């Protein structure tokens, strides 16, 4: 089983829609969680950290469920510019030096 | 401005040749990483370094080598032993292994011809 798993998509949704995707992780002792965004042929860029109480940044909401070992990302009122691949990132307690990336979920917003 | 600089951005290599990808950061970060990304795939860890003169193998270290002689520099050599080196290579850093935010360079595209 992969340490971090994501639905690869692609998710193809109309502009203005709300879209959500999850990421599951296998190490219950994981420490920190993030969502990164990667545009085609570019480096990943931090979208937001994920806190235990859940957090929101504009149209984006991230949540963590430690009991079920998953994190989620919700995008409201999606824009064409939201089209990208979204990477789930986990840092485990056992090796704080390692950073574990999911394979990414592709999102495509259509006009 | 502080950041991570990777070079070259595009590189073509003949089979059987070694090639070195440069990664320099002026963020004063201790931890540095090299990742490989294949089309439509996630990032896979090649090597990482937590401190000068020390580095550890990642998940796919075979066919690669690194050095960390200076804090700001973490070059990656793709050797002829790497059977399928064509990929997108990303260098990353963070202040220390416990720091949350990861900074990426713009990446290097390596193509074997």
PDB file of C-alpha atoms in Angstrom:
ATOM      1  CA  UNK A   1       0.000   0.000   0.000  1.00  0.00           C
ATOM      2  CA  UNK A   2       1.307   3.457  -0.884  1.00  0.00           C
ATOM      3  CA  UNK A   3       2.065   5.768   2.014  1.00  0.00           C
ATOM      4  CA  UNK A   4      -0.054   8.506   0.475  1.00  0.00           C
ATOM      5  CA  UNK A   5      -2.826   7.807  -2.033  1.00  0.00           C
ATOM      6  CA  UNK A   6      -4.877  10.107  -4.167  1.00  0.00           C
ATOM      7  CA  UNK A   7      -7.497   9.624  -6.834  1.00  0.00           C
ATOM      8  CA  UNK A   8      -5.585  10.558 -10.007  1.00  0.00           C
ATOM      9  CA  UNK A   9      -8.665  11.973 -11.735  1.00  0.00           C
ATOM     10  CA  UNK A  10      -8.959  13.766 -14.000  1.00  0.00           C
ATOM     11  CA  UNK A  11     -11.851  15.667 -12.506  1.00  0.00           C
ATOM     12  CA  UNK A  12     -13.527  17.706 -15.217  1.00  0.00           C
ATOM     13  CA  UNK A  13     -16.023  20.212 -13.814  1.00  0.00           C
ATOM     14  CA  UNK A  14     -17.731  23.380 -15.087  1.00  0.00           C
ATOM     15  CA  UNK A  15     -16.627  26.800 -13.962  1.00  0.00           C
ATOM     16  CA  UNK A  16     -18.387  27.834 -10.770  1.00  0.00           C
ATOM     17  CA  UNK A  17     -18.795  24.284  -9.503  1.00  0.00           C
ATOM     18  CA  UNK A  18     -17.676  23.029  -6.121  1.00  0.00           C
ATOM     19  CA  UNK A  19     -15.212  20.168  -6.230  1.00  0.00           C
ATOM     20  CA  UNK A  20     -13.656  18.098  -3.477  1.00  0.00           C
ATOM     21  CA  UNK A  21     -11.025  15.416  -3.368  1.00  0.00           C
ATOM     22  CA  UNK A  22      -9.411  13.347  -0.674  1.00  0.00           C
ATOM     23  CA  UNK A  23      -6.042  11.942   0.112  1.00  0.00           C
ATOM     24  CA  UNK A  24      -5.455   8.973   2.415  1.00  0.00           C
ATOM     25  CA  UNK A  25      -2.266   8.242   4.309  1.00  0.00           C
ATOM     26  CA  UNK A  26      -1.118   5.008   5.901  1.00  0.00           C
ATOM     27  CA  UNK A  27       1.123   6.177   8.758  1.00  0.00           C
ATOM     28  CA  UNK A  28      -1.060   7.059  11.728  1.00  0.00           C
ATOM     29  CA  UNK A  29       1.851   8.921  13.305  1.00  0.00           C
ATOM     30  CA  UNK A  30       2.081  11.426  10.486  1.00  0.00           C
ATOM     31  CA  UNK A  31       2.950  14.904  11.591  1.00  0.00           C
ATOM     32  CA  UNK A  32       2.155  17.581   9.036  1.00  0.00           C
ATOM     33  CA  UNK A  33      -0.120  17.794   6.038  1.00  0.00           C
ATOM     34  CA  UNK A  34      -0.244  20.073   3.038  1.00  0.00           C
ATOM     35  CA  UNK A  35      -1.848  20.626  -0.320  1.00  0.00           C
ATOM     36  CA  UNK A  36       0.427  21.694  -3.157  1.00  0.00           C
ATOM     37  CA  UNK A  37      -0.611  22.818  -6.595  1.00  0.00           C
ATOM     38  CA  UNK A  38       1.381  21.906  -9.685  1.00  0.00           C
ATOM     39  CA  UNK A  39       0.782  23.434 -13.082  1.00  0.00           C
ATOM     40  CA  UNK A  40       1.782  21.573 -16.207  1.00  0.00           C
ATOM     41  CA  UNK A  41       5.572  21.366 -16.568  1.00  0.00           C
ATOM     42  CA  UNK A  42       6.147  23.553 -13.495  1.00  0.00           C
ATOM     43  CA  UNK A  43       7.350  23.022  -9.948  1.00  0.00           C
ATOM     44  CA  UNK A  44       4.834  22.369  -7.134  1.00  0.00           C
ATOM     45  CA  UNK A  45       3.774  25.388  -5.100  1.00  0.00           C
ATOM     46  CA  UNK A  46       2.272  25.411  -1.624  1.00  0.00           C
ATOM     47  CA  UNK A  47      -1.473  25.922  -1.707  1.00  0.00           C
ATOM     48  CA  UNK A  48      -2.189  25.522   1.984  1.00  0.00           C
ATOM     49  CA  UNK A  49      -1.245  23.676   5.121  1.00  0.00           C
ATOM     50  CA  UNK A  50      -3.868  21.438   6.734  1.00  0.00           C
ATOM     51  CA  UNK A  51      -4.580  21.894  10.421  1.00  0.00           C
ATOM     52  CA  UNK A  52      -6.388  19.542  12.761  1.00  0.00           C
ATOM     53  CA  UNK A  53      -9.255  21.971  13.240  1.00  0.00           C
ATOM     54  CA  UNK A  54      -9.653  22.513   9.511  1.00  0.00           C
ATOM     55  CA  UNK A  55      -8.762  25.738   7.765  1.00  0.00           C
ATOM     56  CA  UNK A  56     -10.001  27.958   5.008  1.00  0.00           C
ATOM     57  CA  UNK A  57      -8.271  30.284   2.589  1.00  0.00           C
ATOM     58  CA  UNK A  58     -10.706  32.107   0.366  1.00  0.00           C
ATOM     59  CA  UNK A  59     -12.428  29.559  -1.845  1.00  0.00           C
ATOM     60  CA  UNK A  60     -10.287  26.721  -0.536  1.00  0.00           C
ATOM     61  CA  UNK A  61     -11.035  24.634   2.543  1.00  0.00           C
ATOM     62  CA  UNK A  62      -8.782  21.905   3.884  1.00  0.00           C
ATOM     63  CA  UNK A  63      -9.699  19.356   6.510  1.00  0.00           C
ATOM     64  CA  UNK A  64      -7.896  16.611   8.380  1.00  0.00           C
ATOM     65  CA  UNK A  65      -9.497  13.463   9.746  1.00  0.00           C
ATOM     66  CA  UNK A  66      -6.919  11.672  11.869  1.00  0.00           C
ATOM     67  CA  UNK A  67      -9.266   8.880  12.900  1.00  0.00           C
ATOM     68  CA  UNK A  68      -9.837   7.864   9.278  1.00  0.00           C
ATOM     69  CA  UNK A  69      -6.413   9.034   8.119  1.00  0.00           C
ATOM     70  CA  UNK A  70      -7.388  11.296   5.291  1.00  0.00           C
ATOM     71  CA  UNK A  71      -7.196  14.921   4.335  1.00  0.00           C
ATOM     72  CA  UNK A  72      -9.509  16.718   1.982  1.00  0.00           C
ATOM     73  CA  UNK A  73      -9.511  19.790  -0.206  1.00  0.00           C
ATOM     74  CA  UNK A  74     -12.680  21.622  -1.177  1.00  0.00           C
ATOM     75  CA  UNK A  75     -12.707  24.260  -3.876  1.00  0.00           C
ATOM     76  CA  UNK A  76     -15.782  26.459  -4.117  1.00  0.00           C
ATOM     77  CA  UNK A  77     -16.819  28.600  -7.077  1.00  0.00           C
ATOM     78  CA  UNK A  78     -14.086  27.055  -9.208  1.00  0.00           C
ATOM     79  CA  UNK A  79     -12.254  29.222 -11.737  1.00  0.00           C
ATOM     80  CA  UNK A  80     -10.577  28.303 -15.004  1.00  0.00           C
ATOM     81  CA  UNK A  81      -7.287  29.167 -13.323  1.00  0.00           C
ATOM     82  CA  UNK A  82      -7.841  26.403 -10.768  1.00  0.00           C
ATOM     83  CA  UNK A  83      -7.029  23.828 -13.460  1.00  0.00           C
ATOM     84  CA  UNK A  84      -3.919  22.057 -12.214  1.00  0.00           C
ATOM     85  CA  UNK A  85      -2.726  18.948 -10.439  1.00  0.00           C
ATOM     86  CA  UNK A  86      -3.181  18.980  -6.679  1.00  0.00           C
ATOM     87  CA  UNK A  87      -0.619  17.104  -4.629  1.00  0.00           C
ATOM     88  CA  UNK A  88      -1.188  15.816  -1.138  1.00  0.00           C
ATOM     89  CA  UNK A  89       1.940  16.006   1.023  1.00  0.00           C
ATOM     90  CA  UNK A  90       2.581  14.295   4.356  1.00  0.00           C
ATOM     91  CA  UNK A  91       5.495  14.478   6.755  1.00  0.00           C
ATOM     92  CA  UNK A  92       5.713  11.484   9.109  1.00  0.00           C
ATOM     93  CA  UNK A  93       6.857  11.652  12.744  1.00  0.00           C
ATOM     94  CA  UNK A  94       9.145   8.694  12.224  1.00  0.00           C
ATOM     95  CA  UNK A  95      11.370  10.569   9.843  1.00  0.00           C
ATOM     96  CA  UNK A  96      10.906  14.294   9.971  1.00  0.00           C
ATOM     97  CA  UNK A  97      13.403  14.651   7.180  1.00  0.00           C
ATOM     98  CA  UNK A  98      11.216  12.813   4.677  1.00  0.00           C
ATOM     99  CA  UNK A  99       8.462  14.443   2.707  1.00  0.00           C
ATOM    100  CA  UNK A 100       5.950  12.104   1.106  1.00  0.00           C
ATOM    101  CA  UNK A 101       4.031  13.202  -1.964  1.00  0.00           C
ATOM    102  CA  UNK A 102       0.876  11.721  -3.355  1.00  0.00           C
ATOM    103  CA  UNK A 103       0.724  11.143  -7.108  1.00  0.00           C
ATOM    104  CA  UNK A 104      -1.639  14.074  -7.512  1.00  0.00           C
ATOM    105  CA  UNK A 105      -5.214  14.651  -8.618  1.00  0.00           C
ATOM    106  CA  UNK A 106      -5.718  16.346 -11.947  1.00  0.00           C
ATOM    107  CA  UNK A 107      -8.422  18.981 -12.050  1.00  0.00           C
ATOM    108  CA  UNK A 108      -9.712  20.558 -15.233  1.00  0.00           C
ATOM    109  CA  UNK A 109     -12.218  23.412 -15.122  1.00  0.00           C
ATOM    110  CA  UNK A 110     -14.209  23.958 -18.302  1.00  0.00           C
ATOM    111  CA  UNK A 111     -15.934  27.214 -19.330  1.00  0.00           C
TER     112      UNK A 111
ATOM    113  CA  UNK B   1      15.325  37.616  -3.448  1.00  0.00           C
ATOM    114  CA  UNK B   2      15.962  34.299  -1.770  1.00  0.00           C
ATOM    115  CA  UNK B   3      15.193  31.087  -3.546  1.00  0.00           C
ATOM    116  CA  UNK B   4      16.395  27.916  -5.187  1.00  0.00           C
ATOM    117  CA  UNK B   5      18.077  27.957  -8.570  1.00  0.00           C
ATOM    118  CA  UNK B   6      18.314  24.886 -10.715  1.00  0.00           C
ATOM    119  CA  UNK B   7      20.335  24.663 -13.884  1.00  0.00           C
ATOM    120  CA  UNK B   8      20.221  23.846 -16.662  1.00  0.00           C
ATOM    121  CA  UNK B   9      16.473  24.011 -17.238  1.00  0.00           C
ATOM    122  CA  UNK B  10      16.697  21.751 -20.295  1.00  0.00           C
ATOM    123  CA  UNK B  11      19.405  19.214 -20.918  1.00  0.00           C
ATOM    124  CA  UNK B  12      19.928  16.592 -23.576  1.00  0.00           C
ATOM    125  CA  UNK B  13      22.268  13.715 -22.909  1.00  0.00           C
ATOM    126  CA  UNK B  14      23.540  10.875 -25.014  1.00  0.00           C
ATOM    127  CA  UNK B  15      23.199   7.377 -23.669  1.00  0.00           C
ATOM    128  CA  UNK B  16      26.178   6.349 -21.618  1.00  0.00           C
ATOM    129  CA  UNK B  17      27.073   9.852 -20.481  1.00  0.00           C
ATOM    130  CA  UNK B  18      27.006  11.201 -16.975  1.00  0.00           C
ATOM    131  CA  UNK B  19      25.365  14.558 -16.403  1.00  0.00           C
ATOM    132  CA  UNK B  20      25.243  16.845 -13.365  1.00  0.00           C
ATOM    133  CA  UNK B  21      22.269  18.992 -12.428  1.00  0.00           C
ATOM    134  CA  UNK B  22      22.980  22.013 -10.306  1.00  0.00           C
ATOM    135  CA  UNK B  23      20.900  23.139  -7.317  1.00  0.00           C
ATOM    136  CA  UNK B  24      21.818  26.267  -5.368  1.00  0.00           C
ATOM    137  CA  UNK B  25      19.836  27.927  -2.571  1.00  0.00           C
ATOM    138  CA  UNK B  26      20.439  31.208  -0.756  1.00  0.00           C
ATOM    139  CA  UNK B  27      17.799  30.593   1.893  1.00  0.00           C
ATOM    140  CA  UNK B  28      20.284  29.315   4.464  1.00  0.00           C
ATOM    141  CA  UNK B  29      18.352  26.039   4.588  1.00  0.00           C
ATOM    142  CA  UNK B  30      19.869  22.940   6.138  1.00  0.00           C
ATOM    143  CA  UNK B  31      17.739  20.294   4.417  1.00  0.00           C
ATOM    144  CA  UNK B  32      17.837  19.748   0.664  1.00  0.00           C
ATOM    145  CA  UNK B  33      16.141  17.163  -1.549  1.00  0.00           C
ATOM    146  CA  UNK B  34      16.154  15.809  -5.073  1.00  0.00           C
ATOM    147  CA  UNK B  35      12.997  14.410  -6.624  1.00  0.00           C
ATOM    148  CA  UNK B  36      12.246  12.824  -9.949  1.00  0.00           C
ATOM    149  CA  UNK B  37       8.891  13.190 -11.667  1.00  0.00           C
ATOM    150  CA  UNK B  38       7.798  11.198 -14.709  1.00  0.00           C
ATOM    151  CA  UNK B  39       4.901  12.355 -16.924  1.00  0.00           C
ATOM    152  CA  UNK B  40       1.592  11.997 -15.118  1.00  0.00           C
ATOM    153  CA  UNK B  41       3.304  10.654 -12.022  1.00  0.00           C
ATOM    154  CA  UNK B  42       4.054  11.897  -8.549  1.00  0.00           C
ATOM    155  CA  UNK B  43       7.384  12.939  -7.074  1.00  0.00           C
ATOM    156  CA  UNK B  44       9.824  10.238  -6.063  1.00  0.00           C
ATOM    157  CA  UNK B  45      12.676  10.946  -3.674  1.00  0.00           C
ATOM    158  CA  UNK B  46      16.174  10.310  -5.038  1.00  0.00           C
ATOM    159  CA  UNK B  47      18.453  11.673  -2.294  1.00  0.00           C
ATOM    160  CA  UNK B  48      18.197  14.056   0.605  1.00  0.00           C
ATOM    161  CA  UNK B  49      20.619  15.858   2.855  1.00  0.00           C
ATOM    162  CA  UNK B  50      19.947  17.221   6.326  1.00  0.00           C
ATOM    163  CA  UNK B  51      23.320  18.850   6.844  1.00  0.00           C
ATOM    164  CA  UNK B  52      26.575  19.597   5.079  1.00  0.00           C
ATOM    165  CA  UNK B  53      28.706  16.548   4.289  1.00  0.00           C
ATOM    166  CA  UNK B  54      25.847  14.183   4.975  1.00  0.00           C
ATOM    167  CA  UNK B  55      23.201  12.737   2.659  1.00  0.00           C
ATOM    168  CA  UNK B  56      20.838   9.784   2.565  1.00  0.00           C
ATOM    169  CA  UNK B  57      19.406   7.635  -0.193  1.00  0.00           C
ATOM    170  CA  UNK B  58      15.786   8.061  -1.038  1.00  0.00           C
ATOM    171  CA  UNK B  59      13.479   5.570  -2.706  1.00  0.00           C
ATOM    172  CA  UNK B  60      15.123   5.556  -6.151  1.00  0.00           C
ATOM    173  CA  UNK B  61      18.809   6.337  -5.568  1.00  0.00           C
ATOM    174  CA  UNK B  62      20.231   3.726  -7.945  1.00  0.00           C
ATOM    175  CA  UNK B  63      22.055   5.323 -10.844  1.00  0.00           C
ATOM    176  CA  UNK B  64      22.339   8.709  -9.105  1.00  0.00           C
ATOM    177  CA  UNK B  65      24.937  10.358  -6.889  1.00  0.00           C
ATOM    178  CA  UNK B  66      25.030  13.585  -4.888  1.00  0.00           C
ATOM    179  CA  UNK B  67      27.396  15.671  -2.807  1.00  0.00           C
ATOM    180  CA  UNK B  68      26.852  18.297  -0.117  1.00  0.00           C
ATOM    181  CA  UNK B  69      30.165  20.069   0.312  1.00  0.00           C
ATOM    182  CA  UNK B  70      28.535  23.432   0.901  1.00  0.00           C
ATOM    183  CA  UNK B  71      25.288  24.299   2.651  1.00  0.00           C
ATOM    184  CA  UNK B  72      23.922  26.159  -0.356  1.00  0.00           C
ATOM    185  CA  UNK B  73      24.731  23.553  -2.992  1.00  0.00           C
ATOM    186  CA  UNK B  74      23.375  20.044  -3.612  1.00  0.00           C
ATOM    187  CA  UNK B  75      24.291  18.859  -7.123  1.00  0.00           C
ATOM    188  CA  UNK B  76      22.843  15.667  -8.560  1.00  0.00           C
ATOM    189  CA  UNK B  77      24.761  13.480 -10.996  1.00  0.00           C
ATOM    190  CA  UNK B  78      22.767  11.198 -13.245  1.00  0.00           C
ATOM    191  CA  UNK B  79      25.146   8.421 -14.136  1.00  0.00           C
ATOM    192  CA  UNK B  80      25.180   6.078 -17.094  1.00  0.00           C
ATOM    193  CA  UNK B  81      23.954   3.374 -14.720  1.00  0.00           C
ATOM    194  CA  UNK B  82      20.544   5.048 -14.545  1.00  0.00           C
ATOM    195  CA  UNK B  83      18.611   3.011 -17.090  1.00  0.00           C
ATOM    196  CA  UNK B  84      15.789   5.442 -17.803  1.00  0.00           C
ATOM    197  CA  UNK B  85      16.941   8.941 -16.881  1.00  0.00           C
ATOM    198  CA  UNK B  86      14.551  10.972 -19.053  1.00  0.00           C
ATOM    199  CA  UNK B  87      12.414  12.866 -16.527  1.00  0.00           C
ATOM    200  CA  UNK B  88      11.708  16.144 -14.765  1.00  0.00           C
ATOM    201  CA  UNK B  89      14.060  16.681 -11.805  1.00  0.00           C
ATOM    202  CA  UNK B  90      13.104  18.904  -8.891  1.00  0.00           C
ATOM    203  CA  UNK B  91      15.351  20.204  -6.160  1.00  0.00           C
ATOM    204  CA  UNK B  92      13.767  21.334  -2.894  1.00  0.00           C
ATOM    205  CA  UNK B  93      14.855  22.677   0.463  1.00  0.00           C
ATOM    206  CA  UNK B  94      13.539  23.586   3.859  1.00  0.00           C
ATOM    207  CA  UNK B  95      15.097  25.379   6.812  1.00  0.00           C
ATOM    208  CA  UNK B  96      15.576  22.208   8.835  1.00  0.00           C
ATOM    209  CA  UNK B  97      14.032  18.725   8.800  1.00  0.00           C
ATOM    210  CA  UNK B  98      11.289  19.879  11.171  1.00  0.00           C
ATOM    211  CA  UNK B  99      10.322  22.935   9.165  1.00  0.00           C
ATOM    212  CA  UNK B 100       7.018  22.631   7.389  1.00  0.00           C
ATOM    213  CA  UNK B 101       7.342  24.802   4.306  1.00  0.00           C
ATOM    214  CA  UNK B 102       9.147  23.246   1.373  1.00  0.00           C
ATOM    215  CA  UNK B 103      10.650  25.407  -1.343  1.00  0.00           C
ATOM    216  CA  UNK B 104      11.154  24.113  -4.875  1.00  0.00           C
ATOM    217  CA  UNK B 105      13.413  25.106  -7.708  1.00  0.00           C
ATOM    218  CA  UNK B 106      11.891  25.473 -11.159  1.00  0.00           C
ATOM    219  CA  UNK B 107      13.064  22.037 -12.201  1.00  0.00           C
ATOM    220  CA  UNK B 108      15.341  20.572 -14.835  1.00  0.00           C
ATOM    221  CA  UNK B 109      14.150  18.594 -17.825  1.00  0.00           C
ATOM    222  CA  UNK B 110      16.566  15.839 -18.793  1.00  0.00           C
ATOM    223  CA  UNK B 111      16.153  13.999 -22.070  1.00  0.00           C
ATOM    224  CA  UNK B 112      18.335  11.136 -23.197  1.00  0.00           C
ATOM    225  CA  UNK B 113      18.775  10.993 -26.948  1.00  0.00           C
TER     226      UNK B 113
END
